[in-house]
PDB file of C-alpha atoms in Angstrom:
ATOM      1  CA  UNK A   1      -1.208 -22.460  23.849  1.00  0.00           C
ATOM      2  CA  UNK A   2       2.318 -21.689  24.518  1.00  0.00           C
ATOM      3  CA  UNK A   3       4.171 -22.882  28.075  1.00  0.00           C
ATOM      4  CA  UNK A   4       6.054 -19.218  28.453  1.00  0.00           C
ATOM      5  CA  UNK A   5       6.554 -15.893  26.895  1.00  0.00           C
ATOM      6  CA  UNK A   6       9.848 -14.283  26.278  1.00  0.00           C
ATOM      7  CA  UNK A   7       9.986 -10.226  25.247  1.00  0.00           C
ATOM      8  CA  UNK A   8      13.018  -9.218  23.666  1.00  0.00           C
ATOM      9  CA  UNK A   9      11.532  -6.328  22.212  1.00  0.00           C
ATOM     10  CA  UNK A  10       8.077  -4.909  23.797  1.00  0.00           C
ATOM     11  CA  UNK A  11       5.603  -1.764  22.755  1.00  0.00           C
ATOM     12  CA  UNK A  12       3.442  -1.507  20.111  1.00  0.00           C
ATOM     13  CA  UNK A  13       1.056   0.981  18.706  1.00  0.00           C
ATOM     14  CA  UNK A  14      -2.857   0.883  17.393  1.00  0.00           C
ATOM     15  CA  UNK A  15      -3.343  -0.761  13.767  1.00  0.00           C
ATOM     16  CA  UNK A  16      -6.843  -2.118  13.553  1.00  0.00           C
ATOM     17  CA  UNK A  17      -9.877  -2.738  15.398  1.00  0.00           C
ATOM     18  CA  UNK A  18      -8.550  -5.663  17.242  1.00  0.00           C
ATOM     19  CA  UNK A  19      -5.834  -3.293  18.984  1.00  0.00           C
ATOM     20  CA  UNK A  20      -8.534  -1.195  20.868  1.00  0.00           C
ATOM     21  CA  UNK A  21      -8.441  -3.006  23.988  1.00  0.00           C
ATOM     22  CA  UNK A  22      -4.434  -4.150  23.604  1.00  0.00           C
ATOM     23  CA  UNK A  23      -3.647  -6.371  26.950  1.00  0.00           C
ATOM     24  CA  UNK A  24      -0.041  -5.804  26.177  1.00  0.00           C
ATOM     25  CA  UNK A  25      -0.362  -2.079  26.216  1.00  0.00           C
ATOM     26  CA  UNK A  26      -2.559  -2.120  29.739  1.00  0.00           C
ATOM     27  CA  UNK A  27      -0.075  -4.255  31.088  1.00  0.00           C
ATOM     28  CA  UNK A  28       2.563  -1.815  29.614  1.00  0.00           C
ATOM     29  CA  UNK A  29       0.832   1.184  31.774  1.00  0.00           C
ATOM     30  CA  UNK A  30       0.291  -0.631  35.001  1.00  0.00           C
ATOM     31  CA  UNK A  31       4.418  -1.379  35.297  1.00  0.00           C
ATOM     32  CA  UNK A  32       5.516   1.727  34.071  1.00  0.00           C
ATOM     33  CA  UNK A  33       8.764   2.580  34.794  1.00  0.00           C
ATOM     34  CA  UNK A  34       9.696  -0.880  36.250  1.00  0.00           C
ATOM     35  CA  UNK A  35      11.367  -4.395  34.621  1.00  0.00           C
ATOM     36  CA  UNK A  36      12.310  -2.187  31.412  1.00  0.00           C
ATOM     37  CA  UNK A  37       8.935  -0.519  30.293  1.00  0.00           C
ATOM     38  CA  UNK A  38       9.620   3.262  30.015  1.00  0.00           C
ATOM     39  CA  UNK A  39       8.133   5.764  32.360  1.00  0.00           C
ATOM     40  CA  UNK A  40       6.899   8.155  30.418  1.00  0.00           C
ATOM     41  CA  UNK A  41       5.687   6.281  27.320  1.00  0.00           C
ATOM     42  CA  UNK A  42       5.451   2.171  28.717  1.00  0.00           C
ATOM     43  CA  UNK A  43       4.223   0.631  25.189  1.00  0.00           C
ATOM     44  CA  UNK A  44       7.165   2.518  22.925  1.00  0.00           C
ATOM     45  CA  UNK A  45       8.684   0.195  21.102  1.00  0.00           C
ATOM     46  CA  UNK A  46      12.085  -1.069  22.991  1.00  0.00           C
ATOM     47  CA  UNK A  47      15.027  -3.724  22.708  1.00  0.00           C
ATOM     48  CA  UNK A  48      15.656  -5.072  25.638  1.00  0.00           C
ATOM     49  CA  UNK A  49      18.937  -6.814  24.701  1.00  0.00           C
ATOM     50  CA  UNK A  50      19.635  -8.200  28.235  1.00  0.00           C
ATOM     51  CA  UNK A  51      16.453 -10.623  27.911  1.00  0.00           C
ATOM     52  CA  UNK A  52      18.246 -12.083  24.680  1.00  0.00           C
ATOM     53  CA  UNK A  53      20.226 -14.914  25.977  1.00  0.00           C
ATOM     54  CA  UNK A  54      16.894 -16.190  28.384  1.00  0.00           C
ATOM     55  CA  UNK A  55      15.859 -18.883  26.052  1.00  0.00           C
ATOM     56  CA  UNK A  56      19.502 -20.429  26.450  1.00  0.00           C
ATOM     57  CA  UNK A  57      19.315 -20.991  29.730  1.00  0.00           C
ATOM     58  CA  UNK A  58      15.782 -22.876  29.352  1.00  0.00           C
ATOM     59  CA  UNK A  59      17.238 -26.431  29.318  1.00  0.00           C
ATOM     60  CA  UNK A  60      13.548 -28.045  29.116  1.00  0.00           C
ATOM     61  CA  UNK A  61      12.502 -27.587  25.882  1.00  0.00           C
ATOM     62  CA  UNK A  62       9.501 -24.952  25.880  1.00  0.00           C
ATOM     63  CA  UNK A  63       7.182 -23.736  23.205  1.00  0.00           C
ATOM     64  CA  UNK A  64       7.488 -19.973  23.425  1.00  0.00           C
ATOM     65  CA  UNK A  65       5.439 -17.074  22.384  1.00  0.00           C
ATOM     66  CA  UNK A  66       7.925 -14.664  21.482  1.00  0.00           C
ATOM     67  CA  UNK A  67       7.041 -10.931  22.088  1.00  0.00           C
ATOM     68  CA  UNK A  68       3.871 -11.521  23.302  1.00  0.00           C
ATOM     69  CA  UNK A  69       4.293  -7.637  24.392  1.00  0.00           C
ATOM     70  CA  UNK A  70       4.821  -6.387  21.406  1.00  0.00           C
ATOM     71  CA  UNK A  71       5.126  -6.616  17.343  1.00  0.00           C
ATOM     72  CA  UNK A  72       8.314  -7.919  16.764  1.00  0.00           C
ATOM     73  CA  UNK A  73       7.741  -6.411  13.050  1.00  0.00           C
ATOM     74  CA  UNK A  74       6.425  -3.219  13.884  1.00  0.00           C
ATOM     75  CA  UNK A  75       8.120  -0.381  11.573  1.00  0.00           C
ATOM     76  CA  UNK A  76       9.346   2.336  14.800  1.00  0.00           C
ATOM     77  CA  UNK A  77      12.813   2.046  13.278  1.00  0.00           C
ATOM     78  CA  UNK A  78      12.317   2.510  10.020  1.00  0.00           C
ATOM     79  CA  UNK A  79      14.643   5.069   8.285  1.00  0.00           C
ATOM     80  CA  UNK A  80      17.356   4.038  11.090  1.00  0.00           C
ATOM     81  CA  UNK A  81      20.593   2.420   9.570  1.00  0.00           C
ATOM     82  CA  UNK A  82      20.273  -0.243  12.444  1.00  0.00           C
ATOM     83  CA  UNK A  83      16.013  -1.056  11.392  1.00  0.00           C
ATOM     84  CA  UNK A  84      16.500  -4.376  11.553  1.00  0.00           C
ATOM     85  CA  UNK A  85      19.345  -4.665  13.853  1.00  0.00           C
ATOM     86  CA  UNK A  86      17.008  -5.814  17.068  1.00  0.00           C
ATOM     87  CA  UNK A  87      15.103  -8.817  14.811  1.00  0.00           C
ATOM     88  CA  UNK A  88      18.073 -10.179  13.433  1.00  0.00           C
ATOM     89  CA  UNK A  89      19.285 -10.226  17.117  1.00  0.00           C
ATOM     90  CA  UNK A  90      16.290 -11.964  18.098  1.00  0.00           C
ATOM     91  CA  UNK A  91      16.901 -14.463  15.298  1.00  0.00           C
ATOM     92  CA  UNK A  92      19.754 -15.098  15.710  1.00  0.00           C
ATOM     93  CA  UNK A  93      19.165 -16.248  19.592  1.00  0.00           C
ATOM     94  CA  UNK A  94      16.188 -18.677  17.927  1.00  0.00           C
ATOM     95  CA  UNK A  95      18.439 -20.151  16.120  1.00  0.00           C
ATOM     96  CA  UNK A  96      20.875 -20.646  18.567  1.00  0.00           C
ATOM     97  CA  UNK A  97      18.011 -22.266  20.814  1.00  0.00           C
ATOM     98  CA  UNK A  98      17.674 -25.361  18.773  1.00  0.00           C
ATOM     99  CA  UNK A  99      15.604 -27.292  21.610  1.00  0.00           C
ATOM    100  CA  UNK A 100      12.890 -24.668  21.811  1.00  0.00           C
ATOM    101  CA  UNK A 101      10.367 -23.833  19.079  1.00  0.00           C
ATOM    102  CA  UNK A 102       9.154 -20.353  19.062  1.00  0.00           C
ATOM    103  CA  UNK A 103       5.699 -18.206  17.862  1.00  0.00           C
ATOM    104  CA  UNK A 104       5.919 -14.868  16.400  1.00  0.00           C
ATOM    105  CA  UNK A 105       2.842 -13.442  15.693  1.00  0.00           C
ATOM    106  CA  UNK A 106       2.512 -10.113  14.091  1.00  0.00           C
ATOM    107  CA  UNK A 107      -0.347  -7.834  12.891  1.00  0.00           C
ATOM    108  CA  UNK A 108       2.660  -6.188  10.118  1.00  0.00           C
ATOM    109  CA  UNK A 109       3.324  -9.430   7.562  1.00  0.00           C
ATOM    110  CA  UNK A 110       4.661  -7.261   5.077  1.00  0.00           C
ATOM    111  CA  UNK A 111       7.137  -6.210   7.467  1.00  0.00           C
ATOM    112  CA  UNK A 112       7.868 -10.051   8.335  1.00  0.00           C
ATOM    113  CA  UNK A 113       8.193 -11.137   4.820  1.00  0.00           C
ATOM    114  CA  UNK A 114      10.906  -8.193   3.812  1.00  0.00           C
ATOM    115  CA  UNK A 115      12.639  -9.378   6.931  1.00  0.00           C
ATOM    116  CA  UNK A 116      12.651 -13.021   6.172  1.00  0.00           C
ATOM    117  CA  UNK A 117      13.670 -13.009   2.665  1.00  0.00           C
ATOM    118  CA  UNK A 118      16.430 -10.530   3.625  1.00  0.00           C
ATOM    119  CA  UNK A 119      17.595 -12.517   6.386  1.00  0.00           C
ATOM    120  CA  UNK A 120      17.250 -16.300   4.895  1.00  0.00           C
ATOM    121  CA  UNK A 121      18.957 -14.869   1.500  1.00  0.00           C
ATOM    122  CA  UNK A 122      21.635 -17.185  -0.789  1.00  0.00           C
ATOM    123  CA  UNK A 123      19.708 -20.746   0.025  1.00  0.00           C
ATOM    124  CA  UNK A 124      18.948 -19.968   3.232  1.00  0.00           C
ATOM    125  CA  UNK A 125      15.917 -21.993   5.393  1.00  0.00           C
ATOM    126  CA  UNK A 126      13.931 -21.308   8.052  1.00  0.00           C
ATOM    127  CA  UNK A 127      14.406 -23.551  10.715  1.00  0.00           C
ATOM    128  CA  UNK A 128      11.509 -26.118  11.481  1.00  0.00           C
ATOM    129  CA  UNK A 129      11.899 -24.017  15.122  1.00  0.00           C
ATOM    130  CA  UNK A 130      10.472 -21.072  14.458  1.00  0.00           C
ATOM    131  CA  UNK A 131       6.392 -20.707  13.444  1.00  0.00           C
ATOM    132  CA  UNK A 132       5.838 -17.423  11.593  1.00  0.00           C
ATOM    133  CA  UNK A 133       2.069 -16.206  12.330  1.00  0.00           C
ATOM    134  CA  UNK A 134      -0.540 -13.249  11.949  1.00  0.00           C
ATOM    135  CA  UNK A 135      -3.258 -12.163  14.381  1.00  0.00           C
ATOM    136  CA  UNK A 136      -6.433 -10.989  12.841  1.00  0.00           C
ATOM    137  CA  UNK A 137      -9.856 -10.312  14.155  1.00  0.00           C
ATOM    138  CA  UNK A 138     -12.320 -10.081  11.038  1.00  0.00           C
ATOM    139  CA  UNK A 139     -12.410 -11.007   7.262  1.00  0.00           C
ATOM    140  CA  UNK A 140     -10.734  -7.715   6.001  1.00  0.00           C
ATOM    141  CA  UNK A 141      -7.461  -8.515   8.248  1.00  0.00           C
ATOM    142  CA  UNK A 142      -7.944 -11.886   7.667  1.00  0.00           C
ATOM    143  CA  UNK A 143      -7.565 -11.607   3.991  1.00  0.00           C
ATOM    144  CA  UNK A 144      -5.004  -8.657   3.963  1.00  0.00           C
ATOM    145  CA  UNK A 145      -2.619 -10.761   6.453  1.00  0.00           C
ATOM    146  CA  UNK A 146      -3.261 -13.944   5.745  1.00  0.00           C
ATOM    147  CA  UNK A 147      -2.626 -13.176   1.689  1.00  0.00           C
ATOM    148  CA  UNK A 148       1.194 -12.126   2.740  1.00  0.00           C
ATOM    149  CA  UNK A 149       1.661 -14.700   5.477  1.00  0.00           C
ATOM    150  CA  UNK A 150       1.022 -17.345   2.804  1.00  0.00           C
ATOM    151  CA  UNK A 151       4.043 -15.968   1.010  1.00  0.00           C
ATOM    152  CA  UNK A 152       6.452 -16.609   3.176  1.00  0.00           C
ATOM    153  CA  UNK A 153       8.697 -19.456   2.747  1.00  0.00           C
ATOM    154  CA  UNK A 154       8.727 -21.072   6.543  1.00  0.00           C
ATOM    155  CA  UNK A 155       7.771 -24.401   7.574  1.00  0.00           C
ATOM    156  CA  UNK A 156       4.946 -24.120   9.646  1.00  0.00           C
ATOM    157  CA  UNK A 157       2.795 -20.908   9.162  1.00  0.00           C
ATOM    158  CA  UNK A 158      -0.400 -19.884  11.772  1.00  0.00           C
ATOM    159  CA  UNK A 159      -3.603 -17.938  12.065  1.00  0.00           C
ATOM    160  CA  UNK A 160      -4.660 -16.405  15.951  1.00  0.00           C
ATOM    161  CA  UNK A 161      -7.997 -15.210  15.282  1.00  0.00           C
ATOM    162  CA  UNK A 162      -7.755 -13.293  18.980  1.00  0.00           C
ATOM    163  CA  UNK A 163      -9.893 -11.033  19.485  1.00  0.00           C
ATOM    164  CA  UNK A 164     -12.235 -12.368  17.065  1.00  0.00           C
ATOM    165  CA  UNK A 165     -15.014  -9.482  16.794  1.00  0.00           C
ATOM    166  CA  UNK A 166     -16.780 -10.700  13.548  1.00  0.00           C
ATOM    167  CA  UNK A 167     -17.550 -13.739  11.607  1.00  0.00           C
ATOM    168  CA  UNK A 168     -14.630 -14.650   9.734  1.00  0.00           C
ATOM    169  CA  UNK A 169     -14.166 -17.710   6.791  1.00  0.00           C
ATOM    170  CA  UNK A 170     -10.812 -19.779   6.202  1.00  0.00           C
ATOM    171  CA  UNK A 171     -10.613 -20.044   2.225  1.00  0.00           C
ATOM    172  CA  UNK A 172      -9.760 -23.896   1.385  1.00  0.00           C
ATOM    173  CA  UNK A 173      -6.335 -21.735   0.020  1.00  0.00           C
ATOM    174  CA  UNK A 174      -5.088 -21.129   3.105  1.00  0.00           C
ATOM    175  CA  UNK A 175      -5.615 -24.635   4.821  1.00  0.00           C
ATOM    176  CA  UNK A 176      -4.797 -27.187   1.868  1.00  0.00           C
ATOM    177  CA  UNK A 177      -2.817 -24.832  -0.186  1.00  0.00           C
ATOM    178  CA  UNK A 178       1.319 -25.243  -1.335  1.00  0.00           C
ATOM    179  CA  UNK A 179       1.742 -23.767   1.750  1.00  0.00           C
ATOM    180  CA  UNK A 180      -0.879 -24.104   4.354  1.00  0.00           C
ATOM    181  CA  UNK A 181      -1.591 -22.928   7.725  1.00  0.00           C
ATOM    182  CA  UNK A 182      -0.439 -25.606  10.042  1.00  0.00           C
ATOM    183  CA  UNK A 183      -2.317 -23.776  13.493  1.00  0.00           C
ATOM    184  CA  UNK A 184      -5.148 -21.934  14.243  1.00  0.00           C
ATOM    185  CA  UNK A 185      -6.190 -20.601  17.471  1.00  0.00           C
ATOM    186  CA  UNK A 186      -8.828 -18.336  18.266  1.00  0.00           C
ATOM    187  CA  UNK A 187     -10.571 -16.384  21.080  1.00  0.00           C
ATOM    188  CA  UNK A 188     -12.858 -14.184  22.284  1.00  0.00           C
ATOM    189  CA  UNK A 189     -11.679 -10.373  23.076  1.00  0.00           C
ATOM    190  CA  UNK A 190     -10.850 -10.371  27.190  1.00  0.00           C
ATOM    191  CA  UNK A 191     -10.492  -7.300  29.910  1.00  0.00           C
ATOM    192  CA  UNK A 192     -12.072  -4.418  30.793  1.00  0.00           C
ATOM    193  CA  UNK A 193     -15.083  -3.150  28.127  1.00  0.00           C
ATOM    194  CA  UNK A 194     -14.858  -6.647  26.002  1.00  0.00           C
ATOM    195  CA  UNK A 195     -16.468  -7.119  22.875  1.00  0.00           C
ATOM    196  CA  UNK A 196     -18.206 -10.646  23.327  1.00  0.00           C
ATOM    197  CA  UNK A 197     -18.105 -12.828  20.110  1.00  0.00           C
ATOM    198  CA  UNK A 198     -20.846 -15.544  18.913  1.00  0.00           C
ATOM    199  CA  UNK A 199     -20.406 -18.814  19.092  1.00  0.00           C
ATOM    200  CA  UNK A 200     -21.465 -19.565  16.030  1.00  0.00           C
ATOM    201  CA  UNK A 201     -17.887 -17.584  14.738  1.00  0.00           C
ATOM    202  CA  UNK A 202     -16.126 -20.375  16.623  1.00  0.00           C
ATOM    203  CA  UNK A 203     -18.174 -23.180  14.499  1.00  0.00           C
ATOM    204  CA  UNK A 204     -17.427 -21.709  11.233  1.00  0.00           C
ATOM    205  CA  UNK A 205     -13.668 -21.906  11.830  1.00  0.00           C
ATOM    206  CA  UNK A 206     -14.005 -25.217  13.395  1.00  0.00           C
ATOM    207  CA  UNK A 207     -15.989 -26.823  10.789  1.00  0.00           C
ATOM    208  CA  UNK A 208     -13.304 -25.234   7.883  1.00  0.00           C
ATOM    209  CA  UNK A 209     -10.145 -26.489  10.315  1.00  0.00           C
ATOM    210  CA  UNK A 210     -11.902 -30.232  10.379  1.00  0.00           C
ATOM    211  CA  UNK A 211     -13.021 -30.202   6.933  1.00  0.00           C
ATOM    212  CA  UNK A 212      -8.935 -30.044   6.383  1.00  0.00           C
ATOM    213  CA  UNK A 213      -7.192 -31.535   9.077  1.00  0.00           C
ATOM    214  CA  UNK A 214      -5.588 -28.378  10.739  1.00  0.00           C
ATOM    215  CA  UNK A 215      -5.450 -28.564  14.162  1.00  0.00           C
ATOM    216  CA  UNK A 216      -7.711 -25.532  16.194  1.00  0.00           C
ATOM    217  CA  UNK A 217      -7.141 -24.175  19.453  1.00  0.00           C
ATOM    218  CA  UNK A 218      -9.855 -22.962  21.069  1.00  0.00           C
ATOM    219  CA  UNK A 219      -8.647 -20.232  24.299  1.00  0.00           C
ATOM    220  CA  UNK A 220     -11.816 -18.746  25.549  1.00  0.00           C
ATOM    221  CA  UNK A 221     -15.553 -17.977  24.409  1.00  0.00           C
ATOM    222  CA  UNK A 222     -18.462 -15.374  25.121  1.00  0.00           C
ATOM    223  CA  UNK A 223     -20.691 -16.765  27.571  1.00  0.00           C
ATOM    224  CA  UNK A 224     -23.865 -14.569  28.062  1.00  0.00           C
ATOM    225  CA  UNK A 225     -22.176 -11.818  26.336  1.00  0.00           C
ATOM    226  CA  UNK A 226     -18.582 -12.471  29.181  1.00  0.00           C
ATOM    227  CA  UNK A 227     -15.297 -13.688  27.890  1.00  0.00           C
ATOM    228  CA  UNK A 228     -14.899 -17.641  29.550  1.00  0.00           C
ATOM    229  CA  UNK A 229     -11.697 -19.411  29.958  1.00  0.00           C
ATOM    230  CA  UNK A 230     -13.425 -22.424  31.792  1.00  0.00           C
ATOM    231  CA  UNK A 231     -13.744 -25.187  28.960  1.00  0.00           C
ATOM    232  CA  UNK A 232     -16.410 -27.258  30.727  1.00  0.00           C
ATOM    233  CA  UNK A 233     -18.735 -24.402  30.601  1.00  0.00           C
ATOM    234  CA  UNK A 234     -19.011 -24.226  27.000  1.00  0.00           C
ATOM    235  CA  UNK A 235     -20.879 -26.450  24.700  1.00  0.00           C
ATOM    236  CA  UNK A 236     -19.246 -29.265  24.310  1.00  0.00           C
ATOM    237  CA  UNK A 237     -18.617 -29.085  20.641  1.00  0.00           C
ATOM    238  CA  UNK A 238     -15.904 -26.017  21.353  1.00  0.00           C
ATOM    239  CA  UNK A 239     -14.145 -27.888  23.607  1.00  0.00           C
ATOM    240  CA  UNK A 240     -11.266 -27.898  21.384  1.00  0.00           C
ATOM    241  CA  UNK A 241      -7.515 -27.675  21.909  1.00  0.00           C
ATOM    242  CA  UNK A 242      -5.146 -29.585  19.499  1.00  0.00           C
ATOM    243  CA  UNK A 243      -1.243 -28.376  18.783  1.00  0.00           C
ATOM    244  CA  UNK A 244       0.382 -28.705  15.589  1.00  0.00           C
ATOM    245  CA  UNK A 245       2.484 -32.129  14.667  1.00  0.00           C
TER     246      UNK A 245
END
């Protein structure tokens, strides 16, 4: 769903169910100590300043998936003078990057949406560039996220419902409401001890995304019980992956 990744700031820690089997943080492990991840803790959360200016240099334009090694929003530098001194850095090099558009997605919305309204204070928009989102993997998140997500005054707004472990149901707010998810994507839980999902999970959110026009990309599904990236293996009624306008 995106064409590259780009990791300003990686680590993470353990929020929710979904986190259990974190690809970011087994990746972290394996290149410990090497390109930047700390030797003795890989997945603490770190600024790596130097990556800042990458997106610059990307002449083709690219849709990104910023931090896809980390949360972006996670809280490690809270009570720090300089909290929020790394994001706005990473901001400011979106903005900067006019001809890319960028995904953030974060598990901590009520970190994003103190950040945003601090940062886009006095009249301030959020450019068209820059999709805000929140990764969930049951109703409970899915409610508790998706309620603060929807509160945040950015153009286009997602849902990744990655790994999806339980049956979860879009509320007609959050697709045709004043300010709707544009995206959804969604996926089965991948790597070593998976959780499969049904595929009757992936119906539910297709039939809600159809019912109001948002677009749904589909990344992989359970197959007897095994996480499967090849689309013409599944029934042909998940074969689905649309972008946002």
């Amino acid at each position: 769903w995106a064409d590259t990744v780009w990791n300003p700031i990686t680590g993470c820690s353990k929020l929710s169910p979904g986190c259990e089997h974190c690809y970011a943080e087994r990746i972290a492990r394996r290149l410990a100590g090497r390109y930047g991840y700390p030797k003795d803790d890989p997945f603490k959360v770190t600024f790596h300043p130097e990556r800042l200016e990458e997106p610059l240099r990307w002449k083709k334009p690219k849709r990104i998936f910023c931090c896809s090694m980390g949360d972006l929003f996670h809280d490690a530098f809270k009570g720090s003078p300089w909290y929020w001194e790394p994001v706005m850095k990473v901001f400011d090099y979106m903005i900067m990057a006019k001809q890319q558009i960028f995904f953030i997605l974060t598990k901590r919305p009520q970190n994003m949406k103190r950040f945003i309204q601090a940062y886009f204070c006095c009249g301030k928009k959020m450019p068209e560039n820059i999709h805000l989102g929140v990764s969930i993997e049951n109703q409970p998140t899915a409610e508790e996220r998706t309620s603060i997500l929807l509160q945040i005054p950015a153009a286009h707004l997602f849902m990744s419902t990655e790994p999806i472990l339980a049956k979860v149901h879009l509320w007609n707010d959050w697709l045709k409401g004043k300010t709707p998810l544009s995206w959804v994507i969604l996926g089965c839980e991948t790597g070593p001890g998976a959780r499969p999902m049904q595929l009757d999970w992936a119906r539910e959110i297709r039939d809600r995304c159809q019912m109001w026009g948002v677009p749904l990309f589909i990344k992989q599904v359970s197959i007897n019980g095994k996480p499967n990236k090849n689309m013409d293996e599944w029934p042909r009624d998940l074969r689905i992956r649309e972008y946002p306008k």
